[in-house]
Coordinates of C-alpha atoms in Angstrom, one line a residue:
M1 CA 18.8 -8.7 24.4
L2 CA 21.0 -5.7 24.0
L3 CA 23.4 -7.6 21.8
Y4 CA 20.5 -9.2 19.9
D5 CA 18.9 -5.8 19.2
R6 CA 22.2 -4.4 18.0
D7 CA 22.6 -7.5 15.7
C8 CA 19.1 -6.8 14.3
R9 CA 20.1 -3.2 13.4
R10 CA 23.5 -4.1 11.9
S11 CA 24.3 -7.8 11.8
F12 CA 27.6 -8.9 13.2
T13 CA 26.9 -12.6 13.9
P14 CA 26.8 -15.5 11.5
N15 CA 23.5 -16.9 10.4
G16 CA 21.8 -19.1 13.0
H17 CA 24.0 -17.8 15.8
W18 CA 21.1 -17.1 18.2
T19 CA 19.6 -20.6 17.8
D20 CA 22.9 -22.6 17.9
T21 CA 21.5 -24.2 21.0
P22 CA 18.1 -25.3 19.9
L23 CA 15.2 -25.6 22.3
P24 CA 13.3 -28.9 22.5
L25 CA 10.5 -27.5 20.3
S26 CA 7.8 -30.1 21.1
A27 CA 8.2 -29.7 24.8
F28 CA 8.3 -25.9 24.5
K29 CA 5.1 -25.8 22.4
G30 CA 3.4 -28.1 24.9
E31 CA 4.2 -25.7 27.8
L32 CA 3.2 -22.7 25.7
E33 CA -0.2 -24.2 25.0
K34 CA -0.7 -24.9 28.7
R35 CA 0.4 -21.3 29.3
R36 CA 3.2 -22.3 31.6
Q37 CA 5.0 -19.2 33.0
R38 CA 8.5 -20.2 32.0
A39 CA 7.5 -20.7 28.4
T40 CA 5.6 -17.4 28.1
T41 CA 8.4 -15.5 29.9
L42 CA 11.0 -17.0 27.5
L43 CA 8.9 -16.0 24.5
R44 CA 8.5 -12.5 25.8
M45 CA 12.0 -11.9 27.1
M46 CA 14.2 -14.0 24.7
P47 CA 12.1 -14.8 21.7
H48 CA 15.2 -15.1 19.5
T49 CA 16.0 -18.4 21.1
L50 CA 13.1 -19.9 19.1
P51 CA 13.6 -20.1 15.3
Y52 CA 11.8 -17.4 13.4
L53 CA 9.7 -19.8 11.3
E54 CA 8.4 -21.4 14.5
R55 CA 7.4 -18.0 15.8
A56 CA 5.8 -17.1 12.5
G57 CA 3.8 -20.3 12.8
L58 CA 2.9 -19.5 16.3
F59 CA 1.6 -16.1 15.2
R60 CA -0.7 -17.7 12.6
H61 CA -1.9 -20.0 15.3
L62 CA -2.7 -17.0 17.5
V63 CA -4.7 -15.4 14.6
K64 CA -6.6 -18.6 14.1
D65 CA -7.5 -18.8 17.8
D66 CA -8.6 -15.1 17.6
K67 CA -10.9 -15.9 14.6
Q68 CA -12.4 -18.9 16.5
R69 CA -13.1 -16.7 19.5
L70 CA -14.9 -14.2 17.2
G71 CA -16.8 -16.9 15.4
L72 CA -14.9 -16.2 12.1
W73 CA -13.4 -19.8 12.0
G74 CA -14.8 -23.3 12.5
E75 CA -18.3 -24.6 12.9
E76 CA -19.8 -21.3 14.2
H77 CA -18.5 -19.3 11.3
D78 CA -21.4 -17.9 9.2
P79 CA -20.0 -16.3 6.0
F80 CA -23.3 -14.7 5.2
T81 CA -24.0 -12.8 8.4
Q82 CA -20.4 -11.9 9.4
N83 CA -19.6 -9.9 6.3
V84 CA -18.9 -6.2 5.9
F85 CA -20.1 -4.9 2.5
I86 CA -18.3 -1.9 1.0
T87 CA -19.1 -0.1 -2.3
V88 CA -16.3 2.1 -3.7
R89 CA -15.9 4.2 -6.8
R90 CA -12.8 3.4 -8.9
G91 CA -11.8 7.1 -8.9
S92 CA -12.3 7.5 -5.1
L93 CA -11.1 4.3 -3.5
L94 CA -9.4 6.0 -0.6
E95 CA -12.1 8.5 0.2
D96 CA -15.0 5.9 -0.1
G97 CA -13.1 3.2 1.7
F98 CA -12.1 5.5 4.5
A99 CA -15.6 6.9 4.9
Q100 CA -17.3 3.4 5.1
M101 CA -14.6 1.3 6.8
S102 CA -13.9 3.8 9.5
K103 CA -17.4 2.9 10.9
C104 CA -16.4 -0.7 11.4
T105 CA -15.6 -2.0 14.8
P106 CA -12.3 -3.9 15.2
E107 CA -14.2 -7.1 15.4
Q108 CA -16.1 -6.4 12.2
F109 CA -12.9 -5.4 10.5
K110 CA -11.4 -8.7 11.3
G111 CA -14.2 -10.5 9.5
T112 CA -14.7 -10.8 5.8
V113 CA -14.8 -7.4 4.0
R114 CA -16.7 -7.7 0.7
I115 CA -15.9 -5.0 -1.9
K116 CA -18.0 -3.9 -4.9
F117 CA -16.5 -1.5 -7.4
V118 CA -18.3 1.2 -9.3
N119 CA -16.6 2.1 -12.5
E120 CA -16.0 5.5 -14.1
Q121 CA -19.4 5.3 -15.8
G122 CA -21.2 4.9 -12.4
L123 CA -22.0 1.3 -13.1
E124 CA -21.4 -1.5 -10.6
E125 CA -18.8 -4.0 -11.8
A126 CA -20.0 -7.6 -12.2
G127 CA -19.3 -10.0 -9.3
I128 CA -18.6 -9.5 -5.7
D129 CA -15.5 -10.0 -3.7
Q130 CA -14.2 -13.5 -3.1
D131 CA -11.0 -12.5 -1.2
G132 CA -9.3 -11.3 -4.4
V133 CA -11.2 -8.1 -4.9
F134 CA -10.4 -7.0 -1.3
K135 CA -6.7 -7.7 -2.1
E136 CA -7.0 -5.4 -5.2
F137 CA -8.7 -2.7 -3.1
L138 CA -5.9 -3.1 -0.5
E139 CA -3.2 -2.9 -3.1
E140 CA -4.6 0.2 -4.8
I141 CA -5.0 2.0 -1.4
I142 CA -1.5 1.0 -0.4
K143 CA -0.1 2.2 -3.7
Q144 CA -1.7 5.6 -3.2
V145 CA -1.0 6.3 0.4
F146 CA 2.6 5.1 0.5
N147 CA 3.6 7.2 -2.5
P148 CA 5.8 10.0 -1.2
N149 CA 4.0 12.4 -3.5
F150 CA 0.8 11.9 -1.5
A151 CA 2.7 13.4 1.5
L152 CA 1.3 11.0 4.0
F153 CA 4.6 9.1 4.1
K154 CA 8.1 9.9 2.9
S155 CA 11.0 7.8 1.9
V156 CA 14.5 7.7 3.3
E157 CA 16.9 9.8 1.4
G158 CA 18.5 7.7 -1.3
G159 CA 16.4 4.7 -0.6
D160 CA 12.8 3.3 -0.8
K161 CA 12.0 2.7 2.8
V162 CA 9.1 4.8 4.1
Y163 CA 8.0 6.4 7.4
P164 CA 5.3 8.9 8.3
S165 CA 5.8 12.4 6.9
S166 CA 5.9 15.4 9.2
S167 CA 4.2 17.4 6.4
S168 CA 1.2 15.1 6.4
Y169 CA -0.9 17.9 8.0
I170 CA -1.6 19.2 4.4
H171 CA -4.4 16.6 4.6
P172 CA -7.0 18.0 7.1
N173 CA -7.8 14.5 8.4
H174 CA -4.3 13.2 8.2
L175 CA -4.3 11.5 11.7
E176 CA -7.6 9.7 10.9
L177 CA -6.0 8.6 7.6
F178 CA -2.9 7.2 9.4
G179 CA -5.3 5.2 11.7
F180 CA -7.1 3.9 8.7
V181 CA -3.9 2.9 6.9
G182 CA -2.6 1.2 10.1
R183 CA -5.8 -0.8 10.3
L184 CA -5.5 -1.8 6.6
L185 CA -1.9 -3.0 7.1
G186 CA -3.0 -4.9 10.2
K187 CA -5.8 -6.5 8.2
A188 CA -3.3 -7.6 5.6
V189 CA -1.0 -9.2 8.2
Y190 CA -4.0 -10.8 10.0
E191 CA -5.2 -12.4 6.7
G192 CA -1.7 -13.4 5.5
I193 CA -1.9 -11.0 2.5
V194 CA 1.7 -10.1 1.6
I195 CA 2.2 -6.4 1.0
E196 CA 5.5 -5.2 -0.4
V197 CA 6.0 -2.0 1.5
P198 CA 9.5 -1.5 3.0
F199 CA 9.4 0.4 6.2
A200 CA 12.3 2.3 7.8
S201 CA 13.7 0.3 10.7
F202 CA 13.1 2.9 13.3
F203 CA 9.4 3.0 12.4
L204 CA 9.1 -0.8 12.7
T205 CA 10.7 -0.4 16.2
Q206 CA 8.0 2.0 17.1
L207 CA 5.3 -0.2 15.6
L208 CA 6.6 -3.0 18.0
G209 CA 6.3 -0.6 20.9
R210 CA 10.0 -0.9 21.9
T211 CA 10.8 2.8 22.2
H212 CA 10.0 2.8 25.9
S213 CA 12.7 0.3 26.7
F214 CA 15.4 1.6 29.1
A215 CA 18.0 0.4 26.5
Y216 CA 16.3 2.3 23.5
S217 CA 18.5 4.9 21.9
S218 CA 17.0 7.2 19.2
F219 CA 20.6 8.0 18.0
D220 CA 21.2 4.3 17.2
E221 CA 18.1 4.2 15.0
L222 CA 18.7 7.6 13.3
S223 CA 20.7 6.2 10.4
S224 CA 17.5 4.4 9.2
M225 CA 15.7 7.7 8.8
D226 CA 18.4 10.3 7.9
P227 CA 21.8 8.8 7.1
E228 CA 23.3 12.3 6.5
L229 CA 22.2 13.7 9.9
Y230 CA 23.5 10.6 11.6
R231 CA 26.9 11.1 9.9
R232 CA 27.0 14.7 11.0
L233 CA 26.0 14.0 14.6
S234 CA 28.6 11.2 14.7
E235 CA 31.3 13.6 13.6
L236 CA 30.1 16.1 16.2
K237 CA 30.5 13.4 18.8
R238 CA 34.1 12.9 17.8
Y239 CA 35.0 16.5 17.1
D240 CA 38.3 17.6 18.6
G241 CA 37.9 21.3 18.4
D242 CA 35.9 23.8 20.4
V243 CA 32.3 22.9 19.6
E244 CA 30.8 26.2 20.8
E245 CA 33.2 28.5 19.1
D246 CA 33.6 26.5 15.8
L247 CA 30.1 25.2 15.1
C248 CA 27.8 27.8 16.8
L249 CA 25.0 25.3 17.5
T250 CA 22.1 25.7 19.9
F251 CA 19.6 23.2 21.4
A252 CA 17.1 23.8 18.6
A253 CA 16.1 22.2 15.3
D254 CA 14.9 24.0 12.2
E255 CA 12.1 22.4 10.1
D256 CA 11.0 23.5 6.6
Q257 CA 7.2 23.5 6.7
L258 CA 6.2 24.1 3.1
G259 CA 8.8 26.9 2.6
T260 CA 8.5 28.4 6.1
I261 CA 11.4 27.7 8.5
V262 CA 10.0 26.8 12.0
T263 CA 12.4 26.5 14.9
H264 CA 11.7 23.9 17.6
D265 CA 13.4 24.0 21.0
L266 CA 15.0 20.6 22.0
K267 CA 14.7 21.7 25.6
P268 CA 13.1 24.7 27.3
C269 CA 14.6 27.9 25.7
G270 CA 16.9 25.6 23.8
R271 CA 17.5 28.1 21.0
L272 CA 19.3 30.3 23.6
I273 CA 21.5 27.5 24.9
P274 CA 24.8 26.9 23.1
V275 CA 26.1 23.4 22.4
T276 CA 29.5 22.9 24.0
N277 CA 32.0 20.1 24.3
S278 CA 30.5 19.1 27.7
N279 CA 26.8 19.0 26.7
R280 CA 27.1 17.8 23.0
I281 CA 26.1 14.2 23.9
S282 CA 22.8 15.5 25.3
Y283 CA 22.3 17.6 22.2
I284 CA 23.0 14.5 19.9
H285 CA 20.4 12.4 21.7
L286 CA 17.8 15.2 21.9
M287 CA 18.2 15.9 18.2
A288 CA 17.8 12.2 17.3
N289 CA 14.8 11.9 19.6
F290 CA 13.2 15.0 18.0
K291 CA 13.6 13.6 14.5
L292 CA 12.5 10.1 15.2
C293 CA 9.8 10.6 17.8
T294 CA 8.7 14.1 18.6
Q295 CA 8.4 15.4 15.1
I296 CA 6.1 12.6 13.9
R297 CA 4.7 11.5 17.3
K298 CA 1.0 12.1 16.4
Q299 CA 1.3 10.4 13.0
T300 CA 3.1 7.4 14.4
S301 CA 0.7 7.1 17.3
A302 CA -2.4 7.1 15.0
F303 CA -0.9 4.5 12.7
C304 CA 0.2 2.2 15.5
N305 CA -3.2 2.5 17.2
G306 CA -4.9 1.5 13.9
F307 CA -2.5 -1.4 13.4
R308 CA -2.9 -2.7 17.0
S309 CA -6.6 -2.6 16.8
V310 CA -6.3 -5.6 14.5
I311 CA -3.0 -7.1 15.6
H312 CA -2.6 -7.5 19.4
S313 CA 0.6 -5.9 20.7
D314 CA 1.2 -9.1 22.7
W315 CA 1.5 -11.0 19.4
L316 CA 4.3 -8.8 18.3
V317 CA 6.7 -9.1 21.2
M318 CA 8.3 -12.2 19.8
F319 CA 9.5 -10.4 16.6
S320 CA 12.4 -8.0 15.9
P321 CA 12.0 -5.1 13.4
P322 CA 13.5 -7.0 10.5
E323 CA 11.3 -10.0 11.4
L324 CA 8.2 -7.9 11.4
Q325 CA 9.1 -6.6 8.0
R326 CA 9.3 -10.2 6.8
L327 CA 5.9 -10.9 8.3
I328 CA 4.4 -7.9 6.3
S329 CA 6.3 -8.3 3.0
G330 CA 7.3 -11.9 2.7
D331 CA 10.6 -13.7 2.9
N332 CA 13.9 -12.7 1.4
R333 CA 14.8 -16.2 0.3
P334 CA 14.7 -17.2 -3.4
L335 CA 11.5 -18.6 -4.9
D336 CA 11.0 -22.2 -3.9
V337 CA 9.4 -23.5 -7.2
A338 CA 8.8 -27.0 -5.7
D339 CA 6.8 -25.5 -2.8
L340 CA 4.8 -23.2 -5.2
K341 CA 3.9 -26.1 -7.5
K342 CA 2.4 -28.1 -4.6
Y343 CA -0.2 -25.4 -3.9
V344 CA -1.2 -24.2 -7.4
S345 CA -4.8 -24.5 -8.7
Y346 CA -5.4 -24.9 -12.4
Y347 CA -8.4 -23.7 -14.4
G348 CA -9.6 -23.5 -18.0
G349 CA -8.4 -26.9 -19.0
F350 CA -4.9 -26.7 -17.5
T351 CA -3.7 -29.6 -15.3
P352 CA -0.3 -30.4 -13.8
A353 CA 0.3 -32.8 -16.7
H354 CA -0.6 -30.3 -19.5
G355 CA 2.2 -29.6 -21.9
V356 CA 2.2 -25.9 -21.4
I357 CA 2.3 -26.3 -17.6
R358 CA 5.2 -28.7 -17.8
W359 CA 7.0 -26.2 -20.0
L360 CA 6.2 -23.3 -17.7
W361 CA 7.7 -25.0 -14.6
D362 CA 10.7 -26.1 -16.5
I363 CA 11.3 -22.6 -17.7
V364 CA 10.8 -21.1 -14.3
E365 CA 13.1 -23.6 -12.6
K366 CA 15.9 -23.8 -15.2
D367 CA 15.9 -20.7 -17.3
L368 CA 15.0 -17.9 -14.9
D369 CA 17.6 -16.6 -12.5
D370 CA 16.7 -15.6 -8.9
K371 CA 15.9 -12.0 -9.9
E372 CA 13.6 -13.1 -12.8
K373 CA 11.9 -15.6 -10.4
G374 CA 11.2 -12.7 -8.1
L375 CA 9.8 -10.7 -11.1
F376 CA 7.6 -13.7 -12.1
L377 CA 6.2 -13.9 -8.6
K378 CA 5.6 -10.1 -8.5
F379 CA 3.9 -10.2 -11.9
V380 CA 1.3 -12.7 -10.6
T381 CA 0.9 -11.7 -6.9
S382 CA 2.2 -8.1 -6.9
C383 CA 4.9 -9.1 -4.4
S384 CA 8.4 -10.4 -5.3
K385 CA 8.8 -12.3 -2.0
P386 CA 7.3 -15.6 -1.1
P387 CA 5.1 -15.9 2.1
V388 CA 7.1 -16.5 5.2
L389 CA 5.6 -19.9 5.9
G390 CA 5.4 -21.0 2.2
F391 CA 2.8 -21.0 -0.5
A392 CA 0.4 -23.0 1.6
H393 CA -0.3 -19.7 3.4
L394 CA -0.6 -17.5 0.3
Q395 CA -4.0 -15.7 0.2
P396 CA -5.7 -16.0 -2.3
P397 CA -4.0 -19.3 -3.5
F398 CA -1.8 -19.1 -6.6
T399 CA -3.8 -20.1 -9.7
I400 CA -3.0 -20.6 -13.4
R401 CA -5.8 -20.3 -15.9
L402 CA -5.8 -21.1 -19.7
V403 CA -7.2 -18.1 -21.7
E404 CA -8.2 -18.0 -25.4
V405 CA -9.0 -14.4 -25.9
S406 CA -7.9 -10.9 -24.7
D407 CA -8.7 -9.8 -21.1
A408 CA -11.3 -7.4 -22.5
E409 CA -13.1 -10.3 -24.2
D410 CA -12.7 -12.8 -21.4
T411 CA -16.0 -13.9 -19.9
G412 CA -14.8 -16.8 -17.9
D413 CA -14.5 -20.6 -18.5
S414 CA -17.0 -22.5 -20.5
V415 CA -17.4 -26.2 -21.2
G416 CA -16.1 -25.6 -24.7
S417 CA -13.1 -23.5 -23.7
V418 CA -12.1 -26.1 -21.0
L419 CA -12.3 -29.0 -23.5
R420 CA -10.3 -27.0 -26.1
G421 CA -7.7 -26.4 -23.4
V422 CA -7.5 -30.0 -22.4
F423 CA -7.1 -31.3 -25.9
G424 CA -4.9 -28.4 -27.1
I425 CA -7.4 -27.2 -29.8
G426 CA -6.4 -23.8 -31.1
S427 CA -2.9 -23.9 -29.6
G428 CA -1.3 -23.1 -32.9
S429 CA -3.6 -20.1 -33.7
R430 CA -2.0 -16.7 -34.3
Q431 CA -3.9 -15.3 -31.4
S432 CA -2.3 -17.8 -29.0
R433 CA 1.1 -17.1 -30.6
D434 CA 0.9 -13.3 -30.3
R435 CA -0.7 -13.0 -26.9
L436 CA 1.4 -12.3 -23.8
P437 CA 0.8 -13.9 -20.5
T438 CA -1.3 -11.6 -18.2
A439 CA -2.1 -11.6 -14.5
S440 CA -4.9 -10.8 -12.1
T441 CA -2.9 -9.9 -9.1
C442 CA -6.0 -9.5 -7.0
F443 CA -6.6 -13.3 -7.3
N444 CA -2.9 -14.2 -7.6
M445 CA -3.8 -15.6 -11.0
L446 CA -1.5 -16.2 -14.0
K447 CA -3.4 -16.2 -17.4
L448 CA -1.6 -18.2 -20.1
P449 CA -2.6 -18.8 -23.7
N450 CA -2.3 -22.3 -25.1
Y451 CA 1.2 -21.9 -26.6
S452 CA 2.2 -24.5 -29.2
K453 CA 6.0 -24.2 -28.6
K454 CA 8.1 -24.0 -25.4
S455 CA 10.4 -21.3 -27.0
V456 CA 7.4 -19.1 -27.6
L457 CA 6.2 -19.4 -24.0
R458 CA 9.8 -18.7 -22.7
E459 CA 10.1 -15.6 -24.9
K460 CA 6.6 -14.2 -24.0
L461 CA 6.9 -14.9 -20.3
R462 CA 10.3 -13.2 -20.1
Y463 CA 9.0 -10.2 -21.9
A464 CA 5.9 -10.0 -19.8
I465 CA 7.6 -10.2 -16.4
N466 CA 10.4 -7.8 -17.3
A467 CA 8.2 -5.2 -18.9
N468 CA 5.1 -5.8 -16.8
A469 CA 3.3 -6.1 -20.1
G470 CA -0.3 -7.2 -19.9
F471 CA -0.4 -6.4 -16.2
E472 CA -3.8 -5.9 -14.8
L473 CA -5.4 -5.8 -11.3
S474 CA -8.9 -6.9 -12.1

């Protein structure tokens, strides 16, 4: 496991190395379902011997079993009595969502959460959540709280990976907010909603609860939080001169708290203890532990408790930090267009045989490179990565709808609009030629006009996905 953990931090083995000797999967699954000790022990102690996709499938099976236990799945599921109804104002999503959803028990939170929005004029928006509106609510909250300017999380210097901020105390209820955000992320993973939030590796390790392992080293993880400090401590480790005389360090760490420098002792009376050649290794590990653990312990604990109130910690032991990130944010592989096409639903007159749809898939497959395919997926679903287990598990399902008018004028499908779409009536109109594709990411829905030429569709689609033009959430 030590070698495997090291390989997860900085890969040094070829792809497939840890599963070169495959397990007899059918026999292993049979033993696991019967809860045989050797199967459960193997999954807990050496999960990497089972291919990742198999473990991801097992995770979804565990979630399904949990839903059945709670009556959220199967014959006993009552969608009308097992709902939580939340009303939130557009301008106060976080405040309203936090105030109302914090009252939910973990069991209620795992059920269906129905969201109703109140617009800026104080009027309730038409319709009530059918999976999609909760996704919009989730995306808007995630966008707000993980923005470093909000000061709940901060990003790694020179990168986009995030972790809890030690300055989060500027929010009086910051620990409660961390717990709430942890529950929301857990809910997204529980429901299979892909959220494109890249976490720092050390934080994922803490989320998995692996910091208590005898083999855990904060210093090994430090580069994922502060590459510059990791570099300087590495130089200190190899320094040939007199550390005490030349560097004048003590067992203390200074922290800038909103312009005020606060000194923290790394050990009792640490600011009075000099760092020497003989004790520098202790200093290095204490400094790394302070930065990764001590400094943000309360924030991390609140977030992890919220997350684990939805996702059982026992379900997570079979994943490494990079694998947990894939579970949260989707897979890193290129878009599999053939897999996507199998699970698309069509509305407004579109069918798989419709000319515009045939053009669309031809353009996506042959004209878009891998980066543009990722942009196309992000344009429709808000995430550039496909679900780990394929589009059969995308929630809500990917849909494509024919639209005739602007989003502001769109009132839904009618018999007339569907018939016009089926027979291509109005496909050559100026409105169809000029309109860009748009998307409702909350429903994973692509809205396409009835274009009359493939070249026009190609041009408009490329412009839309690269400029995010016509993007909307609801």
